[in-house]
CSV table of C-alpha atoms and ligand atoms in Angstrom, one decimal:
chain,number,residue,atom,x,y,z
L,59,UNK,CA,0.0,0.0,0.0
L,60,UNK,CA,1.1,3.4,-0.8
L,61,UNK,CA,0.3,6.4,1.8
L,62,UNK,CA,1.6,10.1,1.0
L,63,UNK,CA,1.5,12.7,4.5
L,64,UNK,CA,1.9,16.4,3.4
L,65,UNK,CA,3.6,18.0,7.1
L,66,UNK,CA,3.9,21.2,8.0
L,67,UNK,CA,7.6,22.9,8.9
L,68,UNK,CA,7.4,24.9,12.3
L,69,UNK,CA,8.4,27.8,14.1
L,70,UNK,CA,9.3,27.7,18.0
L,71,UNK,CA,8.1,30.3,20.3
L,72,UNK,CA,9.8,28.6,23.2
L,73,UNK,CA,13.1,26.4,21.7
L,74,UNK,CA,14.4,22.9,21.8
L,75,UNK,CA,18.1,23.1,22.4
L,76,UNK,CA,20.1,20.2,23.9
L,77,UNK,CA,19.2,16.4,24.8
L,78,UNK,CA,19.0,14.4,27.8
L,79,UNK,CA,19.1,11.5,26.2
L,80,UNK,CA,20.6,11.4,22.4
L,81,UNK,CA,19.6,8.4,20.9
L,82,UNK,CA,15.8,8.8,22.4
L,83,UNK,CA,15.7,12.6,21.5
L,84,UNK,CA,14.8,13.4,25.0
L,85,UNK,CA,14.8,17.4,25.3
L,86,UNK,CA,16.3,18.9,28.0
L,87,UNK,CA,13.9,21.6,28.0
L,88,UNK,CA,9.8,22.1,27.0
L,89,UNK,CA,8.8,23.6,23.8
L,90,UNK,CA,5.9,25.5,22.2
L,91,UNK,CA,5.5,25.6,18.6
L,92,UNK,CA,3.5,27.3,15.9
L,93,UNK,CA,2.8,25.3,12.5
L,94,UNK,CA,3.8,26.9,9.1
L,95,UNK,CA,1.8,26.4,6.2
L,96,UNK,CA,3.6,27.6,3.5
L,97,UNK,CA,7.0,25.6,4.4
L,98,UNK,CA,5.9,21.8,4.0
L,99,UNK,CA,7.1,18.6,3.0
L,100,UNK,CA,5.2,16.0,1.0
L,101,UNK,CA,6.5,11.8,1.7
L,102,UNK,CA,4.9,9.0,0.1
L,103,UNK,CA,6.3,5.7,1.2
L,104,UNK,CA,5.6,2.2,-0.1
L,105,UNK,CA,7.0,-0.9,1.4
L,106,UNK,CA,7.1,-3.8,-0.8
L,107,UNK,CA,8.7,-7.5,-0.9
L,108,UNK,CA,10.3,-7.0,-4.4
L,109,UNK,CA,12.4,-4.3,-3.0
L,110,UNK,CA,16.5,-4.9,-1.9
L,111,UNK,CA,17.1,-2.4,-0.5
L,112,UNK,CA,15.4,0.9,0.7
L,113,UNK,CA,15.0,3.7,-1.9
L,114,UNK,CA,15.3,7.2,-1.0
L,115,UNK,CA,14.4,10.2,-3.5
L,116,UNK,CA,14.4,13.8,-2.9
L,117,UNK,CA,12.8,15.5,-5.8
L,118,UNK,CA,13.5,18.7,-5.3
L,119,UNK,CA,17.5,18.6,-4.4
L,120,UNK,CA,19.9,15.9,-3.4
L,121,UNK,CA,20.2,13.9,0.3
L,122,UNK,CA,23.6,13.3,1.4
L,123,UNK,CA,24.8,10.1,2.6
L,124,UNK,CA,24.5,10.9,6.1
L,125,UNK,CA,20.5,12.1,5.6
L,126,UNK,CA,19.7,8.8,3.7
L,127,UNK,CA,21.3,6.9,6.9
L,128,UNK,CA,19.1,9.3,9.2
L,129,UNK,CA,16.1,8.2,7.1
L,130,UNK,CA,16.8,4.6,7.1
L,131,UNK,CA,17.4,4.6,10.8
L,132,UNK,CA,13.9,6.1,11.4
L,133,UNK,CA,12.9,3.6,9.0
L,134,UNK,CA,14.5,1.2,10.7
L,135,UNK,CA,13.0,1.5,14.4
L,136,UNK,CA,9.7,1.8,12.6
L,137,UNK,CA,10.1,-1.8,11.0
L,138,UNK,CA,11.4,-2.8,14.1
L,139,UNK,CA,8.0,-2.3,16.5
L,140,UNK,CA,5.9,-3.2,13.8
L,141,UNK,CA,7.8,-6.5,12.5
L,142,UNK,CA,8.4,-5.5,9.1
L,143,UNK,CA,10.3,-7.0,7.3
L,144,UNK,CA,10.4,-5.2,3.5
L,145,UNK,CA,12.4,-2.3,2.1
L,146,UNK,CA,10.4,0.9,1.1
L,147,UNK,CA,10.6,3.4,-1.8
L,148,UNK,CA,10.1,6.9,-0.4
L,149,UNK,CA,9.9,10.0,-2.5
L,150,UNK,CA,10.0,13.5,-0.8
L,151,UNK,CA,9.7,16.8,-1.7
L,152,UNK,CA,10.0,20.2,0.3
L,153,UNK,CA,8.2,23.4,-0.4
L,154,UNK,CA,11.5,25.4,0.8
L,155,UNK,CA,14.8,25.2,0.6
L,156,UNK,CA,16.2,22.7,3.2
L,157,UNK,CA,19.0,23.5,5.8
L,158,UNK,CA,18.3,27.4,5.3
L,159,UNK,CA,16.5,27.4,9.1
L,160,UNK,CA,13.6,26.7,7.6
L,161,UNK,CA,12.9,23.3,9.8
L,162,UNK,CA,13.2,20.6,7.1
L,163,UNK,CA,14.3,18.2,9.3
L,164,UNK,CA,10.7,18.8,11.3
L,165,UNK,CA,8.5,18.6,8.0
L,166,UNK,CA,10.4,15.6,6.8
L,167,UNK,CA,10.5,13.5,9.6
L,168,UNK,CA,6.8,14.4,10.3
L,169,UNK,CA,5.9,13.4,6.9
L,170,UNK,CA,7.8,9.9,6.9
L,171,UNK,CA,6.5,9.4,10.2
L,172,UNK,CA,2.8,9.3,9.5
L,173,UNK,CA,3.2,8.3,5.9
L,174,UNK,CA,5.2,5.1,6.6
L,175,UNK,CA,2.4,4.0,9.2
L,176,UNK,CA,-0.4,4.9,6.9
L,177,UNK,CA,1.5,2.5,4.4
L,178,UNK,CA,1.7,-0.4,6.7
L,179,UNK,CA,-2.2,0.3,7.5
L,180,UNK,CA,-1.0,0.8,11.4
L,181,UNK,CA,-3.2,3.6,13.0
L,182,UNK,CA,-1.6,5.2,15.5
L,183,UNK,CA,-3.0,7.6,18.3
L,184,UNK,CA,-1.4,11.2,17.6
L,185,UNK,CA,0.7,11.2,20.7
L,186,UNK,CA,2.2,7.8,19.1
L,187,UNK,CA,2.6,9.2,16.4
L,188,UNK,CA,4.5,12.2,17.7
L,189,UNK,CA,6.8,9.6,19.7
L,190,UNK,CA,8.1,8.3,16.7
L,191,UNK,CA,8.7,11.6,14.7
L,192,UNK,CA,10.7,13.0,17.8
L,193,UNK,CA,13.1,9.7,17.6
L,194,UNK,CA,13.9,10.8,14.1
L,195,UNK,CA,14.6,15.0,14.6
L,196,UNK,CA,13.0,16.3,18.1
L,197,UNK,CA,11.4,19.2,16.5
L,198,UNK,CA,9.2,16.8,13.8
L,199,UNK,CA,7.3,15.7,16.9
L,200,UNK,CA,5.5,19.3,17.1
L,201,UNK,CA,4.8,19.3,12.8
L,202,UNK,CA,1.9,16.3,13.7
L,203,UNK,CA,-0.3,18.1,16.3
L,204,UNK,CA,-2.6,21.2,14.6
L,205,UNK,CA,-1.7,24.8,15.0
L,206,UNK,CA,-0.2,25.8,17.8
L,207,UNK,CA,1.6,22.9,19.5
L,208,UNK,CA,3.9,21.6,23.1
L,209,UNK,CA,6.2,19.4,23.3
L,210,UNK,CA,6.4,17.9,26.8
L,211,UNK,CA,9.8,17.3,28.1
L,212,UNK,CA,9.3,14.0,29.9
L,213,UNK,CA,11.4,11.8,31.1
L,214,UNK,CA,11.1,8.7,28.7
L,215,UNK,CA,10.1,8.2,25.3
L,216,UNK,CA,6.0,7.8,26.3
L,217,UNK,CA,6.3,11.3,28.3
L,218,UNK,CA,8.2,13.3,25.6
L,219,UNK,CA,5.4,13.9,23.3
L,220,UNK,CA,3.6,16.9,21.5
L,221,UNK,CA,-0.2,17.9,21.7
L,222,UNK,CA,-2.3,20.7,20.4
L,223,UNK,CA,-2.6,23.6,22.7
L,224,UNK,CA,-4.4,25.6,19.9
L,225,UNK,CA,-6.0,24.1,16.6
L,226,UNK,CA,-4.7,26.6,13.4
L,227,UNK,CA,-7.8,28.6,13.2
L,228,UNK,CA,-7.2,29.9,16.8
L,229,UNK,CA,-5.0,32.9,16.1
L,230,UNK,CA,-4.6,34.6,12.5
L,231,UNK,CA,-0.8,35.4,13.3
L,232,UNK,CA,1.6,35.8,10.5
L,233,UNK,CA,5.4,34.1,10.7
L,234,UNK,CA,6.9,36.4,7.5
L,235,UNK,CA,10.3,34.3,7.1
L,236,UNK,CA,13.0,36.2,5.7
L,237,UNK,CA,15.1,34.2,4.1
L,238,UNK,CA,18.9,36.0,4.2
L,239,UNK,CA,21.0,33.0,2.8
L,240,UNK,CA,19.6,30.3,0.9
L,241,UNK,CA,22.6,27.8,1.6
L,242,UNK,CA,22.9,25.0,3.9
L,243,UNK,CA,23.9,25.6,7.4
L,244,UNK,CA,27.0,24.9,8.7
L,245,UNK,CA,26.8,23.2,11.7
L,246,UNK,CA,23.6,20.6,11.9
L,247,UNK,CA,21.1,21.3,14.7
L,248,UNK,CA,21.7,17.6,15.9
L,249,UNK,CA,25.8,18.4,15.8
L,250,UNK,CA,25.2,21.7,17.5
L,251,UNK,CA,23.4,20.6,20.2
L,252,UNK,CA,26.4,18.0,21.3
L,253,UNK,CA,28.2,21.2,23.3
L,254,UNK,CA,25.1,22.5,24.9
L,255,UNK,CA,26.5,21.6,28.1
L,256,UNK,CA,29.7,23.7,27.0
L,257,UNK,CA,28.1,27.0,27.9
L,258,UNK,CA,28.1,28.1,31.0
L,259,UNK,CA,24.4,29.4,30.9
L,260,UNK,CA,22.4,26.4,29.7
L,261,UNK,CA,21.8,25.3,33.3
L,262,UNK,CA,20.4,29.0,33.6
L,263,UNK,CA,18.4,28.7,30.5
L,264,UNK,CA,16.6,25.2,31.2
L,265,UNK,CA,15.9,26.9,34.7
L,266,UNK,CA,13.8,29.3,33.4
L,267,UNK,CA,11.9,27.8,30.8
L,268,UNK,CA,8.8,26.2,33.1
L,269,UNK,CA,8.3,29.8,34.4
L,270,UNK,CA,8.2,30.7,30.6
L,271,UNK,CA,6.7,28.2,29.2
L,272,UNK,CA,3.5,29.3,31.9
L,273,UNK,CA,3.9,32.5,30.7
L,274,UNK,CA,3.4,31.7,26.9
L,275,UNK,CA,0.6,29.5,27.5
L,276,UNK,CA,-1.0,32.3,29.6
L,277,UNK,CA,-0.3,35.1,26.4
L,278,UNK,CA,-1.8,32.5,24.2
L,279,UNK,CA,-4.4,32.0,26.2
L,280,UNK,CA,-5.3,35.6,26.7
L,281,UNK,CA,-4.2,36.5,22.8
L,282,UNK,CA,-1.8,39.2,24.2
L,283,UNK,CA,0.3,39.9,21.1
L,284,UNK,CA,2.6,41.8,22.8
L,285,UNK,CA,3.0,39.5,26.2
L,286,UNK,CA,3.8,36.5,23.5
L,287,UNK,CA,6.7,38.5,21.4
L,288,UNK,CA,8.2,39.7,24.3
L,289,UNK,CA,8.9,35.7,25.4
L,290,UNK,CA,9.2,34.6,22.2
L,291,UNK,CA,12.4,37.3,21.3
L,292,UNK,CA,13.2,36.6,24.9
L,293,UNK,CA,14.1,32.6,24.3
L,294,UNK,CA,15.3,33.4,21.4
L,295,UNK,CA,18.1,35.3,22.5
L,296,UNK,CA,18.3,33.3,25.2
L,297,UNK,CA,19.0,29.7,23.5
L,298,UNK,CA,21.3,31.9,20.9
L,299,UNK,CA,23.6,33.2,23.8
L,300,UNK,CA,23.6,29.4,24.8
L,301,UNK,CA,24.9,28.3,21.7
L,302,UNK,CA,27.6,31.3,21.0
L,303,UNK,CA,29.1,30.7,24.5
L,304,UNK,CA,29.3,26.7,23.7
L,305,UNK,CA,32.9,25.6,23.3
L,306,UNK,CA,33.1,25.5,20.3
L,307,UNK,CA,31.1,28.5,19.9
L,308,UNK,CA,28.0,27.8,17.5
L,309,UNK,CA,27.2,30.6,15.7
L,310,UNK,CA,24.6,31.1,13.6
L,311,UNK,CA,24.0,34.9,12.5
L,312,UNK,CA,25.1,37.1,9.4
L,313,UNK,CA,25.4,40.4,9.1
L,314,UNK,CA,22.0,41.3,7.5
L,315,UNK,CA,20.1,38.7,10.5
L,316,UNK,CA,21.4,41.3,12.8
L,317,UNK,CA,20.5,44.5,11.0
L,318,UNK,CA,16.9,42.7,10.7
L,319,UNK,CA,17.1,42.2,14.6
L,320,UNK,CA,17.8,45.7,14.9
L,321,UNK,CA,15.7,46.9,12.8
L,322,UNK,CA,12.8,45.2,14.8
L,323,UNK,CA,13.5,46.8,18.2
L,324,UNK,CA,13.0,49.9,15.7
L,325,UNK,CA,9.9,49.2,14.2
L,326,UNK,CA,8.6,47.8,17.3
L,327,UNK,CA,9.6,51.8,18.7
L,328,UNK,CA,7.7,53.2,15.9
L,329,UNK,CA,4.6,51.3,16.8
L,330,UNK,CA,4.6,48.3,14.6
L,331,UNK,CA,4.3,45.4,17.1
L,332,UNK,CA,6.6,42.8,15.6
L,333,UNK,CA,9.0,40.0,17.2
L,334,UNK,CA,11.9,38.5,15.4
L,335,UNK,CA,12.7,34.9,16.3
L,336,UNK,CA,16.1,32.5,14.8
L,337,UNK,CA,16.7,28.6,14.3
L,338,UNK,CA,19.5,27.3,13.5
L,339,UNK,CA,20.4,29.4,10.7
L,340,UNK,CA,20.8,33.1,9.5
L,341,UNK,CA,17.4,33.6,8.3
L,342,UNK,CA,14.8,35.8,10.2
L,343,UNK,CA,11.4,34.6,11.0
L,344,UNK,CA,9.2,37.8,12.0
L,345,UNK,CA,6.1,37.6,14.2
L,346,UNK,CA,3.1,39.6,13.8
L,347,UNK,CA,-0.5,39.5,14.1
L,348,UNK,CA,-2.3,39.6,10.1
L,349,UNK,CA,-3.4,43.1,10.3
L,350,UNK,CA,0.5,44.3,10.5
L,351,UNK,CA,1.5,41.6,7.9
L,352,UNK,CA,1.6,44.2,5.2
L,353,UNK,CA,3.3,46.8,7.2
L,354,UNK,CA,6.2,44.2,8.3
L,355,UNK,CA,6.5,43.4,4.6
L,356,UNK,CA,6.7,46.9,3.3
L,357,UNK,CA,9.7,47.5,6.5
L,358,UNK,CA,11.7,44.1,5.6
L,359,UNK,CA,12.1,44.9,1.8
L,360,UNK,CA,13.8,48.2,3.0
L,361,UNK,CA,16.8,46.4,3.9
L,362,UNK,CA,19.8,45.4,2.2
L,363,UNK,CA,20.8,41.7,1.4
L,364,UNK,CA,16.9,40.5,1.7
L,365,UNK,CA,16.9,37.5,-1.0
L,366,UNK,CA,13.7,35.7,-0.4
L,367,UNK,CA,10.3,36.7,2.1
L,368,UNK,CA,7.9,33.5,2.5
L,369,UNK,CA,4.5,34.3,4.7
L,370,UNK,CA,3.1,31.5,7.1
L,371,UNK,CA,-0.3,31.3,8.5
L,372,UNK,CA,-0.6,28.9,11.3
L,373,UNK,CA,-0.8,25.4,10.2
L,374,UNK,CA,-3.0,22.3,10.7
L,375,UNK,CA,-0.7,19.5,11.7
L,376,UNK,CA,0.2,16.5,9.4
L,377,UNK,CA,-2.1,15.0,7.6
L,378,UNK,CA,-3.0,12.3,4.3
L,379,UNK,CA,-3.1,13.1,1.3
L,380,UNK,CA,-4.4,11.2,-2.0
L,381,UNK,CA,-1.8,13.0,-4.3
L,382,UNK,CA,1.3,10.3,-4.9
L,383,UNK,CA,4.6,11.5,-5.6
L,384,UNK,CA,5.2,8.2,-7.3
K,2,LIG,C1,17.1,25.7,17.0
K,2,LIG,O1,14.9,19.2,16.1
K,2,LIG,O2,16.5,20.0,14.3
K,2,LIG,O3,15.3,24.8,15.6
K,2,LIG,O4,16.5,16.6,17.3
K,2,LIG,O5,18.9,16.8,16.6
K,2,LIG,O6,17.1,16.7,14.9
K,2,LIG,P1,17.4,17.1,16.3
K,2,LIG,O7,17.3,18.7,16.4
K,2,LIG,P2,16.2,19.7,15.7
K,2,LIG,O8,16.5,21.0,16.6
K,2,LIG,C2,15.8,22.2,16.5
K,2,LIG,C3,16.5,23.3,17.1
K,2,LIG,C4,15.9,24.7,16.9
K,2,LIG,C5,14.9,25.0,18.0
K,2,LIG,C6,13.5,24.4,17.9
K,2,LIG,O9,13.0,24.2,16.8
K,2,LIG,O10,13.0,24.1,18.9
């Protein structure tokens, strides 16, 4: 049987950074999420007996060798609690280029996730489902649930899962993503994440995200635009000073991220609320509610070294589709 999952990429308010346990994917902290629907990934999978060997195919770009061997491993654990004993042809394809902070990782392993069960005709409940993605990239687990999305910490693999705070429709917030460098980034989230314990500060940083994580939930809750950038720039800064004080330093900004970042504060003092936020990567993913969208555009062009602006509207989570990629 073939199944094909389109997933959604996402955007954290509150960020994963550092495991407790590597090969599980534990987090060392909570996250909060918001689903972006114009940065997907489509997967069809289809195991089958006449197959040697898996077959991996990104239509849009190539995989290196060590992404084909991150697949496979997923794969792998996925045959492994269902007794399964084929290969599978998989064909994926991203809506946006992959490695440029973007999340691929999330939308991909979200993707395979739920297509790959679909294909065996094994329903899983949601949570399950989100179990699985997390064991493949941590962030994927928050693609599944819709809209606006935690990831529990735990403290084994059936605690560490997502859920939906917030279905998609809740809040018509914009994520404009401004895309500053369209190339691969350097150092891999999962490599990255290795010297969290380097820094002197991530102690500090997992200490105060239960107290923030409240405080999210409560701006959410409350729809307090400005309450929610404030924490959102807030971790952001916070999980970037973590990784530039890890030894070796990871560093992730260019010169234009942090004329954007200026800019913001700004903006923000010329009374356009607006909240920048970072991945792993130079580009620049701006907060604002949809009646500033237009305004936030109009600023961003303005500045020099801008090659790319992609919208997002919250997302529903991942979900089947009847359109095969094979
Ligand atoms: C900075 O989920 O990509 O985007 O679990 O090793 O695959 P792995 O890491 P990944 O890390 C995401 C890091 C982040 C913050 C976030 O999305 O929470």
């Amino acid at each position: 049987m073939k199944a094909t999952a389109i997933a959604p990429s996402n955007i954290a308010f509150i960020k994963y950074w550092g495991k407790a346990d590597e090969a599980l994917r534990l987090p060392l902290n909570g996250s909060l999420s918001m689903n972006l629907d114009a940065t997907n990934t489509v997967t069809t999978v289809e195991f089958s007996p006449v197959l040697s060997r898996d077959e991996v195919t990104l239509l849009d770009g190539d995989f290196s060798d060590k992404e084909i061997e991150r697949i496979i491993k997923s794969l792998n654990l996925i045959r492994s609690k269902t007794n399964t004993y084929s290969f599978a042809r998989i064909a994926t394809k991203n809506t946006f280029p992959k490695g440029a902070g973007a999340a691929a990782s999330a939308s991909g392993f979200a993707a395979l996730t739920v297509a790959a069960f679909a294909a065996l005709g094994i329903t899983l409940s949601e949570k399950e489902l989100t179990v699985f993605a997390r064991m493949g990239s941590g962030s994927a687990c928050r693609s599944i649930p819709d809209g606006f999305v935690e990831w529990k910490k735990g403290n084994d693999s059936d605690s560490s899962y997502a859920y939906s705070l917030h279905p998609s429709t809740y809040w018509d917030l914009r994520d404009v993503l401004v895309i500053v460098d369209y190339r691969m980034k350097k150092i891999s989230t999962t490599e990255g994440q290795t010297g969290v314990k380097t820094s002197p500060f991530w102690r500090d940083r997992v200490a105060g995200i239960p107290a923030k994580m409240a405080a999210i939930k409560a701006a959410l809750k409350a729809k307090n635009f400005r309450a929610l950038g404030r924490i959102i720039e807030e971790d952001c800064l916070n999980m970037h000073h973590v990784m530039q004080t890890q030894n070796p330093p990871v560093y992730y900004w260019n010169d234009v991220t942090k004329t954007i970042m200026d800019s913001v504060v700004g903006w923000r003092k010329q009374g356009l609320p607006v909240y920048f936020t970072i991945d792993a990567g130079p580009n620049v993913h701006l907060v604002c509610e949809a009646k500033d969208e237009a305004a936030v555009i109009e600023k961003v062009q303005t500045v020099a070294g801008v090659e790319n602006i992609i919208v997002n509207r919250p997302a529903q989570g991942t979900h089947l589709i009847q359109d095969h990629l094979f």
